[in-house]
């Protein structure tokens, strides 16, 4: 059975329920040939049509009333040599974030246990590095093994990786590596000059080749246009397989960074980006990441409707504010959302 909405043909839940034996990579919704123009057209659809289409696909792949709770910990904060224009941890800006050393193992495991006890099933550790030094990687590998032993899904984001470093993390039990493309290839140079788009793609290939799941997304609200947003999604969806996890961040404007004065993002454009990510990568986790602190409950509800199925939970992301746990719990209660086990 198919439904036609404004000339777009949808596969209904009934259609998918009738074909459970299809391999995920053979399912008709999983395309790797999305063009930028097609995605720009998606982003510009009438809002109700876009959300309907995204929500319909969402429920063919996921329980729409379940959201995964992740907790982030900055295991090495500040003093980063890269010049990412959005980032308070870059040493190129004075955003009041002091440079710290890599944390010891025990406090990291303590934080992971606390996150697990608060309901998180995924623990993501971030380090403000261009790329990890091998002796630091051994210490991070011990953290990964320790968090994994607590029964949590593990993710780290450490900058650029060589293939042998990815293999080292895989053998420690790492589930996901986060490394974002951030924006379109064309707009990228406006934001970052110290590493190239191709550097990022090379790291993603090393992660994929090591057998680690890929977590890769980007940021909107940096002054990019709709075409750049489409270009980011086209780059992500061209990866084969799709990243299993796609964080969509709204810029958190931090005083002292290059993008401090970027124009504010319309929350409905954030919802549109979530919806287009869901449509172009329907089987991936779409993570409603940085920027939730500035979103109303109503805007977040629209993001969940549009296909977001993961949030970061806890008062801080890496260095910036995130909604308080009590507010998130109240929102989940109001919406009837369950935390994914
Ligand atoms: N240093 C590593 C790297 O960039 O490869 C990992 C940590 S980095 C902080 C992880 C991601 O956080 C960035 O790729 C970016 O997408 C996001 N991010 C950083 N600062 C942000 C901000 N102010 N607003 C929104 N997202 C941000
Ligand atoms: C991602 O895409 N967003 C998270 C996670 N990956 C590591 C990080 C957001 C960081 C926001 C800025 C900060 O708190 O420093
Ligand atoms: Fe460094 Fe990552 Fe921040 Fe870029 S985003 S400055 S690489 S910590």
Tab-separated table of C-alpha atoms and ligand atoms in Angstrom:
chain	number	residue	atom	x	y	z
A	1	UNK	CA	0.000	0.000	0.000
A	2	UNK	CA	1.255	3.498	-0.695
A	3	UNK	CA	0.083	6.985	0.160
A	4	UNK	CA	0.625	9.996	-2.016
A	5	UNK	CA	1.209	13.330	-0.338
A	6	UNK	CA	1.924	16.320	-2.561
A	7	UNK	CA	3.414	14.112	-5.257
A	8	UNK	CA	5.614	12.187	-2.812
A	9	UNK	CA	4.990	8.469	-2.549
A	10	UNK	CA	5.332	7.007	0.907
A	11	UNK	CA	5.693	3.434	2.014
A	12	UNK	CA	3.215	2.841	4.788
A	13	UNK	CA	3.961	0.953	8.022
A	14	UNK	CA	1.726	-1.820	6.715
A	15	UNK	CA	3.969	-2.186	3.675
A	16	UNK	CA	7.053	-2.646	5.833
A	17	UNK	CA	5.323	-4.893	8.312
A	18	UNK	CA	4.520	-7.161	5.365
A	19	UNK	CA	8.183	-7.400	4.303
A	20	UNK	CA	10.184	-8.065	7.459
A	21	UNK	CA	12.621	-10.378	5.709
A	22	UNK	CA	14.082	-7.629	3.488
A	23	UNK	CA	17.691	-6.893	4.363
A	24	UNK	CA	17.990	-3.307	5.697
A	25	UNK	CA	20.376	-2.367	2.876
A	26	UNK	CA	17.825	-3.487	0.288
A	27	UNK	CA	14.895	-1.517	1.689
A	28	UNK	CA	13.614	1.055	-0.790
A	29	UNK	CA	13.776	3.979	1.655
A	30	UNK	CA	17.525	3.542	2.199
A	31	UNK	CA	18.921	5.594	-0.657
A	32	UNK	CA	22.473	6.838	-1.101
A	33	UNK	CA	21.790	8.902	-4.219
A	34	UNK	CA	19.899	11.825	-2.699
A	35	UNK	CA	20.767	14.971	-4.601
A	36	UNK	CA	21.200	18.319	-2.956
A	37	UNK	CA	18.279	19.692	-5.002
A	38	UNK	CA	15.964	16.924	-3.894
A	39	UNK	CA	16.857	17.545	-0.264
A	40	UNK	CA	16.513	21.316	-0.676
A	41	UNK	CA	12.997	20.633	-2.006
A	42	UNK	CA	12.268	18.486	1.030
A	43	UNK	CA	13.436	21.247	3.374
A	44	UNK	CA	11.150	23.706	1.566
A	45	UNK	CA	8.003	21.516	1.623
A	46	UNK	CA	4.916	22.841	3.352
A	47	UNK	CA	5.563	22.116	7.047
A	48	UNK	CA	2.683	19.674	7.550
A	49	UNK	CA	3.649	17.650	4.464
A	50	UNK	CA	7.286	17.441	5.548
A	51	UNK	CA	6.445	16.392	9.104
A	52	UNK	CA	3.854	13.856	7.951
A	53	UNK	CA	6.344	12.245	5.627
A	54	UNK	CA	9.107	12.140	8.254
A	55	UNK	CA	6.782	10.868	10.992
A	56	UNK	CA	5.440	8.134	8.698
A	57	UNK	CA	8.932	6.858	7.942
A	58	UNK	CA	9.967	7.196	11.576
A	59	UNK	CA	7.358	4.712	12.715
A	60	UNK	CA	8.275	2.171	10.031
A	61	UNK	CA	11.754	1.907	11.534
A	62	UNK	CA	11.345	2.868	15.201
A	63	UNK	CA	8.873	3.070	18.040
A	64	UNK	CA	7.957	6.783	17.782
A	65	UNK	CA	7.281	6.949	21.518
A	66	UNK	CA	10.758	5.813	22.559
A	67	UNK	CA	13.796	8.092	22.846
A	68	UNK	CA	17.324	7.064	23.731
A	69	UNK	CA	18.957	8.908	26.578
A	70	UNK	CA	22.666	9.630	26.155
A	71	UNK	CA	25.003	11.351	28.553
A	72	UNK	CA	28.032	13.333	27.449
A	73	UNK	CA	31.230	13.803	29.387
A	74	UNK	CA	34.109	16.025	28.385
A	75	UNK	CA	37.118	13.869	29.312
A	76	UNK	CA	39.629	16.457	28.010
A	77	UNK	CA	38.420	20.012	27.885
A	78	UNK	CA	39.710	23.152	26.144
A	79	UNK	CA	42.994	24.238	24.584
A	80	UNK	CA	42.226	22.628	21.215
A	81	UNK	CA	44.542	23.612	18.329
A	82	UNK	CA	41.719	23.494	15.734
A	83	UNK	CA	39.893	26.686	14.741
A	84	UNK	CA	36.268	25.468	14.466
A	85	UNK	CA	34.406	28.808	14.495
A	86	UNK	CA	31.589	27.570	16.710
A	87	UNK	CA	33.663	25.929	19.410
A	88	UNK	CA	34.358	27.353	22.868
A	89	UNK	CA	37.164	24.801	23.313
A	90	UNK	CA	39.304	26.138	20.480
A	91	UNK	CA	42.542	27.801	21.616
A	92	UNK	CA	41.990	30.307	18.787
A	93	UNK	CA	39.232	31.985	20.832
A	94	UNK	CA	38.880	33.234	24.351
A	95	UNK	CA	35.563	31.772	25.414
A	96	UNK	CA	36.551	31.381	29.066
A	97	UNK	CA	37.059	27.600	28.835
A	98	UNK	CA	40.371	26.708	30.517
A	99	UNK	CA	42.541	23.927	29.056
A	100	UNK	CA	42.497	20.780	31.182
A	101	UNK	CA	44.346	17.471	31.025
A	102	UNK	CA	42.763	14.116	30.162
A	103	UNK	CA	40.679	12.878	33.106
A	104	UNK	CA	41.685	9.822	35.130
A	105	UNK	CA	39.822	6.548	34.672
A	106	UNK	CA	38.006	6.390	38.018
A	107	UNK	CA	36.125	9.732	37.836
A	108	UNK	CA	35.048	8.853	34.288
A	109	UNK	CA	33.621	5.525	35.451
A	110	UNK	CA	31.973	7.266	38.394
A	111	UNK	CA	30.233	9.681	35.980
A	112	UNK	CA	29.168	6.787	33.746
A	113	UNK	CA	27.652	4.887	36.686
A	114	UNK	CA	25.753	8.023	37.742
A	115	UNK	CA	24.478	8.488	34.180
A	116	UNK	CA	23.356	4.873	34.018
A	117	UNK	CA	21.586	5.193	37.375
A	118	UNK	CA	19.798	8.311	36.054
A	119	UNK	CA	18.455	6.302	33.097
A	120	UNK	CA	21.070	6.804	30.348
A	121	UNK	CA	21.810	3.787	28.146
A	122	UNK	CA	24.576	5.474	26.146
A	123	UNK	CA	27.704	7.267	27.369
A	124	UNK	CA	29.635	9.544	25.014
A	125	UNK	CA	33.104	10.876	25.898
A	126	UNK	CA	34.532	13.900	24.102
A	127	UNK	CA	38.088	15.215	23.951
A	128	UNK	CA	39.223	18.590	22.599
A	129	UNK	CA	41.969	17.186	20.413
A	130	UNK	CA	42.918	17.578	16.771
A	131	UNK	CA	43.682	13.840	16.984
A	132	UNK	CA	44.646	11.588	19.908
A	133	UNK	CA	48.262	10.799	20.816
A	134	UNK	CA	48.848	7.066	21.080
A	135	UNK	CA	49.551	7.116	24.837
A	136	UNK	CA	46.300	9.039	25.391
A	137	UNK	CA	44.436	6.591	23.193
A	138	UNK	CA	45.487	3.728	25.501
A	139	UNK	CA	43.918	5.602	28.411
A	140	UNK	CA	40.725	6.284	26.445
A	141	UNK	CA	40.605	2.594	25.458
A	142	UNK	CA	40.574	1.714	29.173
A	143	UNK	CA	37.681	4.155	29.684
A	144	UNK	CA	35.744	2.573	26.820
A	145	UNK	CA	36.277	-0.924	28.238
A	146	UNK	CA	35.225	0.248	31.711
A	147	UNK	CA	32.027	1.965	30.495
A	148	UNK	CA	31.151	-0.997	28.296
A	149	UNK	CA	31.513	-3.272	31.331
A	150	UNK	CA	28.779	-1.198	33.016
A	151	UNK	CA	26.427	-2.372	30.265
A	152	UNK	CA	26.233	0.961	28.449
A	153	UNK	CA	26.574	1.744	24.756
A	154	UNK	CA	29.865	3.575	24.237
A	155	UNK	CA	30.747	6.492	21.975
A	156	UNK	CA	33.846	8.675	21.842
A	157	UNK	CA	34.750	11.767	19.853
A	158	UNK	CA	38.481	12.456	19.845
A	159	UNK	CA	39.160	14.220	16.545
A	160	UNK	CA	40.875	12.690	13.515
A	161	UNK	CA	41.811	8.993	13.702
A	162	UNK	CA	44.225	6.792	11.767
A	163	UNK	CA	43.084	3.274	10.825
A	164	UNK	CA	45.307	1.648	13.489
A	165	UNK	CA	43.868	3.961	16.141
A	166	UNK	CA	40.333	3.044	15.094
A	167	UNK	CA	41.266	-0.642	15.342
A	168	UNK	CA	42.641	-0.047	18.860
A	169	UNK	CA	39.316	1.498	19.948
A	170	UNK	CA	37.352	-1.319	18.343
A	171	UNK	CA	39.310	-3.890	20.294
A	172	UNK	CA	38.511	-1.989	23.507
A	173	UNK	CA	34.815	-2.533	22.743
A	174	UNK	CA	33.859	0.848	21.275
A	175	UNK	CA	30.370	0.901	19.747
A	176	UNK	CA	30.280	4.346	18.024
A	177	UNK	CA	32.756	7.024	16.971
A	178	UNK	CA	31.399	10.574	16.600
A	179	UNK	CA	33.015	12.747	13.962
A	180	UNK	CA	30.813	15.365	12.300
A	181	UNK	CA	30.941	16.766	8.782
A	182	UNK	CA	29.371	19.848	10.400
A	183	UNK	CA	28.094	21.549	7.204
A	184	UNK	CA	28.180	21.406	3.384
A	185	UNK	CA	31.553	21.006	1.625
A	186	UNK	CA	31.087	24.518	0.153
A	187	UNK	CA	30.366	26.335	3.419
A	188	UNK	CA	32.888	24.335	5.456
A	189	UNK	CA	35.833	26.658	4.735
A	190	UNK	CA	33.938	29.574	6.301
A	191	UNK	CA	33.906	27.711	9.609
A	192	UNK	CA	37.087	25.632	9.861
A	193	UNK	CA	40.484	26.061	8.201
A	194	UNK	CA	42.735	23.712	10.190
A	195	UNK	CA	41.332	20.439	8.820
A	196	UNK	CA	39.635	19.690	5.523
A	197	UNK	CA	36.342	18.044	4.638
A	198	UNK	CA	38.380	15.215	3.113
A	199	UNK	CA	40.281	14.771	6.416
A	200	UNK	CA	36.913	14.196	8.036
A	201	UNK	CA	35.794	11.731	5.381
A	202	UNK	CA	39.086	9.850	5.806
A	203	UNK	CA	38.495	9.516	9.544
A	204	UNK	CA	34.947	8.295	8.916
A	205	UNK	CA	36.295	5.678	6.490
A	206	UNK	CA	38.847	4.506	9.073
A	207	UNK	CA	36.086	4.185	11.675
A	208	UNK	CA	33.833	2.271	9.282
A	209	UNK	CA	36.652	-0.030	8.172
A	210	UNK	CA	37.447	-0.870	11.793
A	211	UNK	CA	33.874	-2.116	12.262
A	212	UNK	CA	32.813	0.720	14.583
A	213	UNK	CA	29.383	2.288	14.046
A	214	UNK	CA	29.548	5.811	12.659
A	215	UNK	CA	28.017	8.790	14.456
A	216	UNK	CA	28.148	11.749	12.084
A	217	UNK	CA	26.043	14.868	11.722
A	218	UNK	CA	26.384	18.610	11.781
A	219	UNK	CA	25.339	22.017	13.000
A	220	UNK	CA	22.808	24.491	11.663
A	221	UNK	CA	22.450	28.163	12.546
A	222	UNK	CA	26.018	29.091	11.535
A	223	UNK	CA	24.968	31.456	8.712
A	224	UNK	CA	24.606	28.688	6.110
A	225	UNK	CA	21.725	28.772	3.634
A	226	UNK	CA	19.133	26.114	2.894
A	227	UNK	CA	21.305	24.742	0.112
A	228	UNK	CA	24.159	24.179	2.566
A	229	UNK	CA	21.828	22.311	4.906
A	230	UNK	CA	20.778	20.173	1.946
A	231	UNK	CA	24.468	19.738	1.025
A	232	UNK	CA	25.283	18.472	4.529
A	233	UNK	CA	22.454	15.925	4.407
A	234	UNK	CA	23.438	14.880	0.868
A	235	UNK	CA	27.021	14.246	2.059
A	236	UNK	CA	25.791	12.242	5.046
A	237	UNK	CA	23.264	10.212	3.055
A	238	UNK	CA	25.850	9.448	0.362
A	239	UNK	CA	27.853	7.479	2.928
A	240	UNK	CA	27.155	3.794	2.368
A	241	UNK	CA	26.027	2.496	4.773
A	242	UNK	CA	24.442	5.599	6.279
A	243	UNK	CA	25.887	6.721	9.601
A	244	UNK	CA	24.015	4.675	12.196
A	245	UNK	CA	23.756	7.824	14.288
A	246	UNK	CA	23.167	11.381	13.059
A	247	UNK	CA	23.488	14.208	15.586
A	248	UNK	CA	21.782	17.413	14.481
A	249	UNK	CA	23.069	20.364	16.483
A	250	UNK	CA	21.757	23.917	16.575
A	251	UNK	CA	24.607	26.349	17.098
A	252	UNK	CA	25.047	27.314	20.738
A	253	UNK	CA	26.378	30.849	20.371
A	254	UNK	CA	29.227	31.224	22.841
A	255	UNK	CA	30.733	34.625	23.630
A	256	UNK	CA	34.298	34.882	22.327
A	257	UNK	CA	33.891	32.359	19.491
A	258	UNK	CA	33.857	33.405	15.854
A	259	UNK	CA	30.135	32.664	15.552
A	260	UNK	CA	29.106	34.481	18.709
A	261	UNK	CA	26.961	36.900	16.681
A	262	UNK	CA	25.390	34.471	14.200
A	263	UNK	CA	21.721	35.221	13.513
A	264	UNK	CA	19.388	33.199	15.745
A	265	UNK	CA	17.974	30.011	14.250
A	266	UNK	CA	14.199	29.713	13.814
A	267	UNK	CA	13.194	26.619	15.849
A	268	UNK	CA	10.901	25.515	13.014
A	269	UNK	CA	13.958	25.344	10.732
A	270	UNK	CA	15.579	23.049	13.307
A	271	UNK	CA	12.466	20.844	13.135
A	272	UNK	CA	12.671	20.852	9.317
A	273	UNK	CA	16.319	19.732	9.446
A	274	UNK	CA	15.436	16.869	11.806
A	275	UNK	CA	12.621	15.817	9.468
A	276	UNK	CA	14.869	15.885	6.393
A	277	UNK	CA	17.531	13.860	8.257
A	278	UNK	CA	14.867	11.295	9.176
A	279	UNK	CA	13.623	11.040	5.577
A	280	UNK	CA	17.056	10.773	3.981
A	281	UNK	CA	18.486	8.358	6.600
A	282	UNK	CA	15.351	6.613	7.863
A	283	UNK	CA	16.978	3.729	9.723
A	284	UNK	CA	19.513	5.891	11.609
A	285	UNK	CA	19.255	7.256	15.114
A	286	UNK	CA	18.636	10.997	14.690
A	287	UNK	CA	19.978	12.803	17.719
A	288	UNK	CA	18.501	16.098	18.824
A	289	UNK	CA	21.832	17.382	20.122
A	290	UNK	CA	23.170	20.840	21.039
A	291	UNK	CA	20.679	23.689	21.165
A	292	UNK	CA	17.836	22.106	23.155
A	293	UNK	CA	18.291	24.538	26.035
A	294	UNK	CA	16.909	27.303	23.799
A	295	UNK	CA	13.966	25.216	22.515
A	296	UNK	CA	10.475	25.331	24.005
A	297	UNK	CA	8.743	22.096	24.993
A	298	UNK	CA	6.512	22.554	21.961
A	299	UNK	CA	9.464	22.835	19.566
A	300	UNK	CA	11.063	19.728	21.088
A	301	UNK	CA	7.764	17.857	20.734
A	302	UNK	CA	7.805	18.737	17.030
A	303	UNK	CA	11.395	17.459	16.776
A	304	UNK	CA	10.317	14.099	18.252
A	305	UNK	CA	7.344	14.011	15.898
A	306	UNK	CA	9.702	14.758	12.987
A	307	UNK	CA	11.840	11.744	13.866
A	308	UNK	CA	14.384	12.696	16.532
A	309	UNK	CA	14.863	9.665	18.757
A	310	UNK	CA	17.769	10.515	21.025
A	311	UNK	CA	18.742	13.379	23.315
A	312	UNK	CA	21.663	14.276	25.524
A	313	UNK	CA	20.579	14.218	29.129
A	314	UNK	CA	22.165	16.167	31.980
A	315	UNK	CA	22.871	19.789	32.866
A	316	UNK	CA	25.847	20.238	30.524
A	317	UNK	CA	26.792	19.018	27.073
A	318	UNK	CA	30.571	19.277	26.852
A	319	UNK	CA	30.963	22.852	28.083
A	320	UNK	CA	27.585	24.512	27.416
A	321	UNK	CA	24.210	24.294	29.148
A	322	UNK	CA	21.610	21.608	28.456
A	323	UNK	CA	18.091	21.350	29.934
A	324	UNK	CA	17.914	20.127	33.542
A	325	UNK	CA	17.051	16.449	33.969
A	326	UNK	CA	13.831	17.349	35.828
A	327	UNK	CA	12.657	19.419	32.843
A	328	UNK	CA	13.387	16.569	30.427
A	329	UNK	CA	11.604	14.042	32.638
A	330	UNK	CA	8.577	16.332	32.852
A	331	UNK	CA	8.580	16.743	29.068
A	332	UNK	CA	8.809	12.971	28.492
A	333	UNK	CA	5.893	12.468	30.914
A	334	UNK	CA	3.780	15.075	29.131
A	335	UNK	CA	4.487	13.490	25.749
A	336	UNK	CA	4.206	9.868	26.880
A	337	UNK	CA	7.756	9.158	25.720
A	338	UNK	CA	9.589	6.174	27.186
A	339	UNK	CA	13.352	6.038	27.622
A	340	UNK	CA	14.841	3.374	25.371
A	341	UNK	CA	16.443	0.638	27.503
B	1	LIG	N1	37.360	17.576	19.106
B	1	LIG	C1	36.615	16.584	18.478
B	1	LIG	C2	36.261	16.961	17.075
B	1	LIG	O1	35.712	18.047	16.862
B	1	LIG	O2	36.542	16.207	16.173
B	1	LIG	C3	35.390	16.171	19.257
B	1	LIG	C4	34.579	17.143	20.093
B	1	LIG	S1	33.623	18.351	19.217
B	1	LIG	C5	33.195	19.446	20.522
B	1	LIG	C6	32.141	17.526	18.735
B	1	LIG	C7	31.114	18.298	17.941
B	1	LIG	O3	30.390	19.182	18.788
B	1	LIG	C8	31.587	19.202	16.829
B	1	LIG	O4	31.886	18.503	15.659
B	1	LIG	C9	30.395	20.098	16.612
B	1	LIG	O5	29.537	19.544	15.637
B	1	LIG	C10	29.709	20.115	17.983
B	1	LIG	N2	29.792	21.457	18.602
B	1	LIG	C11	30.875	22.015	19.165
B	1	LIG	N3	30.612	23.258	19.611
B	1	LIG	C12	29.304	23.504	19.309
B	1	LIG	C13	28.446	24.618	19.494
B	1	LIG	N4	28.868	25.745	20.066
B	1	LIG	N5	27.172	24.508	19.076
B	1	LIG	C14	26.728	23.371	18.480
B	1	LIG	N6	27.505	22.293	18.284
B	1	LIG	C15	28.778	22.354	18.675
B	2	LIG	C1	27.599	16.261	18.677
B	2	LIG	O1	27.348	16.315	17.463
B	2	LIG	N1	27.103	17.091	19.585
B	2	LIG	C2	27.658	16.811	20.895
B	2	LIG	C3	28.415	15.480	20.650
B	2	LIG	N2	28.375	15.353	19.230
B	2	LIG	C4	29.771	15.284	21.157
B	2	LIG	C5	28.521	17.912	21.383
B	2	LIG	C6	27.822	19.244	21.462
B	2	LIG	C7	28.762	20.222	22.047
B	2	LIG	C8	28.138	21.580	22.244
B	2	LIG	C9	29.092	22.597	22.720
B	2	LIG	C10	29.667	22.348	24.072
B	2	LIG	O2	28.934	21.958	25.020
B	2	LIG	O3	30.867	22.580	24.252
B	3	LIG	FE1	38.650	21.201	18.774
B	3	LIG	FE2	36.565	19.619	18.329
B	3	LIG	FE3	36.215	22.131	19.227
B	3	LIG	FE4	37.023	21.733	16.723
B	3	LIG	S1	35.055	21.086	17.626
B	3	LIG	S2	37.902	23.223	18.192
B	3	LIG	S3	38.325	19.926	16.966
B	3	LIG	S4	37.200	20.468	20.310
